[in-house]
mmCIF file of C-alpha atoms and ligand atoms in Angstrom:
data_model
loop_
_atom_site.group_PDB
_atom_site.id
_atom_site.type_symbol
_atom_site.label_atom_id
_atom_site.label_comp_id
_atom_site.label_asym_id
_atom_site.label_seq_id
_atom_site.Cartn_x
_atom_site.Cartn_y
_atom_site.Cartn_z
ATOM 1 C CA MET A 969 -0.707 28.991 5.974
ATOM 2 C CA TYR A 970 -2.962 26.033 5.194
ATOM 3 C CA ASN A 971 -4.587 23.779 7.738
ATOM 4 C CA ARG A 972 -4.078 20.410 6.085
ATOM 5 C CA LYS A 973 -5.917 18.716 8.940
ATOM 6 C CA GLU A 974 -9.189 20.227 7.730
ATOM 7 C CA TRP A 975 -8.960 18.903 4.210
ATOM 8 C CA LYS A 976 -11.560 16.367 3.075
ATOM 9 C CA HIS A 977 -11.292 16.235 -0.701
ATOM 10 C CA ILE A 978 -8.324 16.311 -3.081
ATOM 11 C CA PHE A 979 -8.098 15.963 -6.855
ATOM 12 C CA LYS A 980 -4.986 14.251 -8.202
ATOM 13 C CA LEU A 981 -3.858 15.369 -11.659
ATOM 14 C CA ASP A 982 -1.460 13.220 -13.669
ATOM 15 C CA PRO A 983 1.177 15.141 -15.673
ATOM 16 C CA ASN A 984 1.196 12.262 -18.152
ATOM 17 C CA LYS A 985 -2.485 12.663 -19.071
ATOM 18 C CA GLU A 986 -4.291 15.133 -21.296
ATOM 19 C CA ILE A 987 -6.480 17.781 -19.710
ATOM 20 C CA THR A 988 -7.786 21.052 -21.122
ATOM 21 C CA ASN A 989 -7.223 24.477 -19.610
ATOM 22 C CA GLU A 990 -10.937 24.799 -19.096
ATOM 23 C CA GLU A 991 -11.058 21.525 -17.152
ATOM 24 C CA VAL A 992 -8.152 22.562 -14.933
ATOM 25 C CA THR A 993 -9.988 25.817 -14.255
ATOM 26 C CA LYS A 994 -13.118 23.929 -13.221
ATOM 27 C CA ILE A 995 -11.088 21.619 -10.970
ATOM 28 C CA CYS A 996 -9.394 24.582 -9.284
ATOM 29 C CA GLN A 997 -12.696 26.365 -8.756
ATOM 30 C CA SER A 998 -14.615 23.261 -7.689
ATOM 31 C CA GLY A 999 -14.198 23.832 -3.964
ATOM 32 C CA THR A 1000 -11.751 20.947 -3.588
ATOM 33 C CA ASP A 1001 -9.356 21.446 -0.684
ATOM 34 C CA ALA A 1002 -6.156 20.856 -2.636
ATOM 35 C CA ILE A 1003 -4.712 19.486 -5.846
ATOM 36 C CA ILE A 1004 -1.994 16.863 -5.975
ATOM 37 C CA VAL A 1005 0.157 16.655 -9.079
ATOM 38 C CA GLY A 1006 1.456 13.126 -9.365
ATOM 39 C CA GLY A 1007 1.566 9.910 -11.323
ATOM 40 C CA THR A 1008 3.464 6.673 -11.674
ATOM 41 C CA ASP A 1009 4.967 6.768 -15.132
ATOM 42 C CA GLY A 1010 5.862 9.345 -17.744
ATOM 43 C CA VAL A 1011 6.161 12.096 -15.113
ATOM 44 C CA THR A 1012 8.423 14.705 -16.688
ATOM 45 C CA LEU A 1013 9.494 18.156 -15.547
ATOM 46 C CA ASP A 1014 7.717 19.665 -18.568
ATOM 47 C CA GLY A 1015 4.472 17.915 -17.657
ATOM 48 C CA VAL A 1016 4.733 18.990 -14.018
ATOM 49 C CA LEU A 1017 5.531 22.612 -14.919
ATOM 50 C CA GLN A 1018 2.658 22.735 -17.370
ATOM 51 C CA LEU A 1019 0.146 21.694 -14.684
ATOM 52 C CA LEU A 1020 1.754 23.905 -12.050
ATOM 53 C CA SER A 1021 1.420 26.986 -14.239
ATOM 54 C CA GLN A 1022 -2.246 26.197 -14.925
ATOM 55 C CA ILE A 1023 -3.106 25.525 -11.265
ATOM 56 C CA ARG A 1024 -1.118 28.467 -9.911
ATOM 57 C CA ARG A 1025 -3.572 30.928 -11.473
ATOM 58 C CA PHE A 1026 -5.908 29.986 -8.618
ATOM 59 C CA SER A 1027 -5.604 30.083 -4.852
ATOM 60 C CA VAL A 1028 -6.170 26.354 -4.257
ATOM 61 C CA PRO A 1029 -3.251 24.648 -2.435
ATOM 62 C CA CYS A 1030 -1.023 22.730 -4.795
ATOM 63 C CA ILE A 1031 1.051 19.675 -3.887
ATOM 64 C CA LEU A 1032 3.677 17.736 -5.790
ATOM 65 C CA GLU A 1033 3.662 14.041 -4.956
ATOM 66 C CA VAL A 1034 7.232 13.163 -5.739
ATOM 67 C CA SER A 1035 7.763 10.083 -7.879
ATOM 68 C CA SER A 1036 10.707 11.139 -10.006
ATOM 69 C CA MET A 1037 13.739 13.124 -8.945
ATOM 70 C CA ASP A 1038 13.920 14.600 -12.440
ATOM 71 C CA ALA A 1039 10.520 16.239 -12.175
ATOM 72 C CA ILE A 1040 10.889 18.266 -8.986
ATOM 73 C CA THR A 1041 10.512 22.019 -9.147
ATOM 74 C CA PRO A 1042 10.023 24.858 -6.663
ATOM 75 C CA GLY A 1043 6.622 26.545 -6.620
ATOM 76 C CA PHE A 1044 4.419 23.966 -4.907
ATOM 77 C CA ASP A 1045 2.965 24.537 -1.442
ATOM 78 C CA PHE A 1046 3.879 21.043 -0.286
ATOM 79 C CA TYR A 1047 5.928 18.081 -1.428
ATOM 80 C CA TYR A 1048 4.413 14.739 -0.472
ATOM 81 C CA ILE A 1049 6.888 11.889 -0.238
ATOM 82 C CA PRO A 1050 5.456 8.373 -0.552
ATOM 83 C CA MET A 1051 7.067 5.646 1.566
ATOM 84 C CA VAL A 1052 5.653 2.333 0.366
ATOM 85 C CA LEU A 1053 5.093 0.241 3.465
ATOM 86 C CA ASN A 1054 4.082 -2.958 1.667
ATOM 87 C CA SER A 1055 6.887 -2.883 -0.883
ATOM 88 C CA GLN A 1056 9.128 -5.926 -0.691
ATOM 89 C CA ASP A 1057 12.131 -3.760 -1.549
ATOM 90 C CA LYS A 1058 13.537 -1.375 1.012
ATOM 91 C CA LYS A 1059 14.322 0.955 -1.884
ATOM 92 C CA TRP A 1060 10.681 2.113 -2.111
ATOM 93 C CA MET A 1061 10.225 2.542 1.609
ATOM 94 C CA MET A 1062 13.441 4.276 2.492
ATOM 95 C CA ASP A 1063 16.348 4.299 0.058
ATOM 96 C CA ILE A 1064 15.232 6.600 -2.760
ATOM 97 C CA GLN A 1065 13.971 9.068 -0.156
ATOM 98 C CA HIS A 1066 17.304 8.818 1.658
ATOM 99 C CA GLN A 1067 19.239 9.493 -1.540
ATOM 100 C CA ALA A 1068 17.030 12.479 -2.363
ATOM 101 C CA ILE A 1069 17.632 13.993 1.046
ATOM 102 C CA LYS A 1070 21.348 13.368 0.755
ATOM 103 C CA ASP A 1071 21.351 15.232 -2.568
ATOM 104 C CA PHE A 1072 18.917 18.036 -1.784
ATOM 105 C CA GLY A 1073 18.489 18.140 2.014
ATOM 106 C CA ASN A 1074 20.336 21.423 2.422
ATOM 107 C CA MET A 1075 17.979 23.134 -0.036
ATOM 108 C CA LEU A 1076 14.737 21.851 1.443
ATOM 109 C CA ASN A 1077 12.193 23.800 3.401
ATOM 110 C CA TRP A 1078 11.245 21.056 5.831
ATOM 111 C CA ASN A 1079 7.860 22.682 6.533
ATOM 112 C CA GLU A 1080 6.869 21.834 2.968
ATOM 113 C CA ILE A 1081 7.882 18.177 3.155
ATOM 114 C CA VAL A 1082 5.156 15.711 4.153
ATOM 115 C CA ALA A 1083 5.807 11.965 4.382
ATOM 116 C CA GLU A 1084 3.034 9.571 3.394
ATOM 117 C CA GLY A 1085 2.971 5.982 4.629
ATOM 118 C CA TYR A 1086 1.593 4.286 1.516
ATOM 119 C CA CYS A 1087 -0.184 0.964 1.568
ATOM 120 C CA ILE A 1088 -1.018 -0.131 -1.983
ATOM 121 C CA LEU A 1089 -3.930 -2.548 -2.110
ATOM 122 C CA ASN A 1090 -4.710 -2.994 -5.806
ATOM 123 C CA PRO A 1091 -2.398 -5.619 -7.368
ATOM 124 C CA GLU A 1092 -3.364 -4.276 -10.810
ATOM 125 C CA ALA A 1093 -2.120 -0.765 -10.040
ATOM 126 C CA LYS A 1094 1.023 0.374 -11.836
ATOM 127 C CA ALA A 1095 2.540 1.607 -8.584
ATOM 128 C CA TYR A 1096 1.904 -1.778 -6.927
ATOM 129 C CA ASN A 1097 3.951 -3.537 -9.563
ATOM 130 C CA LEU A 1098 6.613 -0.872 -9.889
ATOM 131 C CA ALA A 1099 7.274 -0.953 -6.154
ATOM 132 C CA ASN A 1100 7.124 -4.768 -6.045
ATOM 133 C CA CYS A 1101 4.425 -4.767 -3.402
ATOM 134 C CA LYS A 1102 3.002 -7.680 -1.452
ATOM 135 C CA LEU A 1103 -0.747 -7.802 -0.888
ATOM 136 C CA PRO A 1104 -1.437 -7.325 2.805
ATOM 137 C CA ASP A 1105 -4.470 -8.882 4.484
ATOM 138 C CA ALA A 1106 -6.700 -6.843 6.785
ATOM 139 C CA GLY A 1107 -4.573 -7.645 9.826
ATOM 140 C CA ASP A 1108 -1.428 -6.504 8.025
ATOM 141 C CA VAL A 1109 -3.072 -3.232 7.012
ATOM 142 C CA ILE A 1110 -4.204 -2.528 10.570
ATOM 143 C CA ALA A 1111 -0.681 -3.225 11.809
ATOM 144 C CA TYR A 1112 0.778 -0.822 9.218
ATOM 145 C CA ALA A 1113 -1.655 1.821 10.423
ATOM 146 C CA GLN A 1114 -0.599 1.257 14.026
ATOM 147 C CA MET A 1115 3.077 1.509 13.058
ATOM 148 C CA VAL A 1116 2.477 4.752 11.187
ATOM 149 C CA GLU A 1117 0.513 6.296 14.056
ATOM 150 C CA HIS A 1118 2.493 5.074 17.046
ATOM 151 C CA MET A 1119 6.012 4.257 15.868
ATOM 152 C CA LEU A 1120 6.826 6.207 12.723
ATOM 153 C CA HIS A 1121 4.568 9.173 13.571
ATOM 154 C CA LEU A 1122 3.958 9.958 9.919
ATOM 155 C CA PRO A 1123 1.450 12.729 9.139
ATOM 156 C CA ILE A 1124 -0.418 10.661 6.502
ATOM 157 C CA PHE A 1125 -1.426 7.024 6.052
ATOM 158 C CA TYR A 1126 -2.504 6.546 2.441
ATOM 159 C CA LEU A 1127 -4.716 3.593 1.538
ATOM 160 C CA GLU A 1128 -4.068 3.399 -2.183
ATOM 161 C CA TYR A 1129 -6.478 1.354 -4.303
ATOM 162 C CA SER A 1130 -5.625 3.352 -7.443
ATOM 163 C CA GLY A 1131 -7.869 2.250 -10.308
ATOM 164 C CA THR A 1132 -10.333 0.234 -8.244
ATOM 165 C CA TYR A 1133 -12.873 0.985 -5.530
ATOM 166 C CA GLY A 1134 -11.728 -0.332 -2.170
ATOM 167 C CA ASP A 1135 -13.294 -1.919 0.863
ATOM 168 C CA PRO A 1136 -15.092 0.725 2.975
ATOM 169 C CA GLU A 1137 -15.200 -1.599 5.988
ATOM 170 C CA LEU A 1138 -11.405 -1.979 5.996
ATOM 171 C CA VAL A 1139 -10.970 1.777 5.561
ATOM 172 C CA ARG A 1140 -13.261 2.286 8.555
ATOM 173 C CA GLN A 1141 -11.257 -0.158 10.658
ATOM 174 C CA VAL A 1142 -8.023 1.591 9.730
ATOM 175 C CA LYS A 1143 -9.504 4.951 10.664
ATOM 176 C CA GLN A 1144 -10.174 3.638 14.166
ATOM 177 C CA GLN A 1145 -6.422 3.127 14.615
ATOM 178 C CA LEU A 1146 -5.487 6.670 13.659
ATOM 179 C CA ASN A 1147 -5.593 9.863 15.614
ATOM 180 C CA ALA A 1148 -2.591 12.093 14.947
ATOM 181 C CA THR A 1149 -2.058 10.526 11.520
ATOM 182 C CA GLN A 1150 -4.455 11.630 8.792
ATOM 183 C CA LEU A 1151 -6.081 8.868 6.716
ATOM 184 C CA PHE A 1152 -6.102 9.352 2.940
ATOM 185 C CA TYR A 1153 -8.191 7.067 0.762
ATOM 186 C CA GLY A 1154 -7.658 6.966 -3.000
ATOM 187 C CA GLY A 1155 -8.988 4.606 -5.633
ATOM 188 C CA GLY A 1156 -11.850 4.190 -8.038
ATOM 189 C CA ILE A 1157 -14.079 7.005 -6.817
ATOM 190 C CA LYS A 1158 -16.225 7.828 -9.833
ATOM 191 C CA ASN A 1159 -19.384 9.403 -8.472
ATOM 192 C CA LYS A 1160 -21.077 11.237 -5.630
ATOM 193 C CA GLN A 1161 -22.288 8.123 -3.892
ATOM 194 C CA GLN A 1162 -18.826 6.546 -3.710
ATOM 195 C CA ALA A 1163 -17.295 9.853 -2.630
ATOM 196 C CA LYS A 1164 -19.812 10.170 0.144
ATOM 197 C CA GLU A 1165 -19.293 6.618 1.317
ATOM 198 C CA MET A 1166 -15.496 6.812 1.484
ATOM 199 C CA ALA A 1167 -15.613 10.290 3.013
ATOM 200 C CA THR A 1168 -17.403 8.785 6.002
ATOM 201 C CA CYS A 1169 -14.581 6.232 6.379
ATOM 202 C CA ALA A 1170 -11.411 8.275 5.740
ATOM 203 C CA ASP A 1171 -10.290 11.803 6.596
ATOM 204 C CA VAL A 1172 -9.482 12.726 3.008
ATOM 205 C CA ILE A 1173 -10.590 11.199 -0.279
ATOM 206 C CA VAL A 1174 -8.439 11.528 -3.382
ATOM 207 C CA VAL A 1175 -10.070 11.484 -6.822
ATOM 208 C CA GLY A 1176 -7.799 10.825 -9.799
ATOM 209 C CA ASN A 1177 -8.658 8.696 -12.829
ATOM 210 C CA SER A 1178 -12.309 9.634 -13.043
ATOM 211 C CA ILE A 1179 -11.292 13.204 -13.929
ATOM 212 C CA TYR A 1180 -10.043 11.749 -17.203
ATOM 213 C CA GLU A 1181 -12.928 9.325 -17.660
ATOM 214 C CA ASN A 1182 -16.092 11.161 -16.678
ATOM 215 C CA PHE A 1183 -15.215 14.754 -15.892
ATOM 216 C CA GLU A 1184 -18.636 16.027 -14.850
ATOM 217 C CA GLU A 1185 -19.235 13.146 -12.440
ATOM 218 C CA ALA A 1186 -15.744 13.564 -11.007
ATOM 219 C CA LEU A 1187 -16.452 17.244 -10.305
ATOM 220 C CA GLN A 1188 -19.539 16.328 -8.328
ATOM 221 C CA THR A 1189 -17.486 14.331 -5.825
ATOM 222 C CA VAL A 1190 -16.497 17.627 -4.176
ATOM 223 C CA GLU A 1191 -20.082 18.579 -3.473
ATOM 224 C CA ALA A 1192 -20.801 15.075 -2.149
ATOM 225 C CA VAL A 1193 -18.047 15.378 0.438
ATOM 226 C CA LYS A 1194 -18.884 18.937 1.425
ATOM 227 C CA GLU A 1195 -22.549 18.041 1.896
ATOM 228 C CA GLY A 1196 -21.277 15.703 4.628
HETATM 229 C C1 1GP B 207 -4.299 7.607 -7.231
HETATM 230 O O1 1GP B 207 -5.272 7.461 -5.062
HETATM 231 C C2 1GP B 207 -5.328 8.123 -6.286
HETATM 232 O O2 1GP B 207 -3.025 7.754 -6.686
HETATM 233 C C3 1GP B 207 -6.713 8.123 -6.837
HETATM 234 O O3 1GP B 207 -7.078 6.888 -7.383
HETATM 235 O O4 1GP B 207 -7.042 7.378 -9.804
HETATM 236 O O5 1GP B 207 -8.383 5.446 -8.919
HETATM 237 O O6 1GP B 207 -9.092 7.803 -8.495
HETATM 238 P P1 1GP B 207 -7.948 6.868 -8.729
#
């Protein structure tokens, strides 16, 4: 139905943050390729359903990035499952996903389930601390990318700098390792120029926080990516 391989720009909406109906409408009509609903804390079923009902009035693909088993609902096009590669606890890489599949595997439509190999690179990010991550150096990141592409065969490698703008050179180097695996970059993109720069390094850029900080500038990141 959707060709995820062609996507270049995604907005990520946090169910734990305030957004007006009018803003959601503008996001959905912005030309972005998809919308991810996801966050690290305070993700409730009510919050997820509220966003889903607002987004579903439009034809843009809608993804739930699963962070809490209590906030999963049918109705999304895809369910993205983070596996945190640089967590020091196996729980965040494998065990909570395993438990979820044990509980719900027989109800899942596997075509909607997409695993993301997450590498979290901002030590200040909530997710970094929650998942007890270890900061990888450039060599570690490259090796994670190679594992994801050649050993784990995951569809997505997600370089997550959430809250801060990352290192374009490292993103570029990671991209060189990936072919079948799609490279997502997320973190600190606030304006057209940053969107353009990271879009030349990664396959897909994800814009989150700036929606809640400077809405008009965040909207313009779509145009920046589409301009090429
Ligand atoms: C967060 O990667 C996304 O999961 C986007 O990051 O919120 O910093 O834009 P920002």
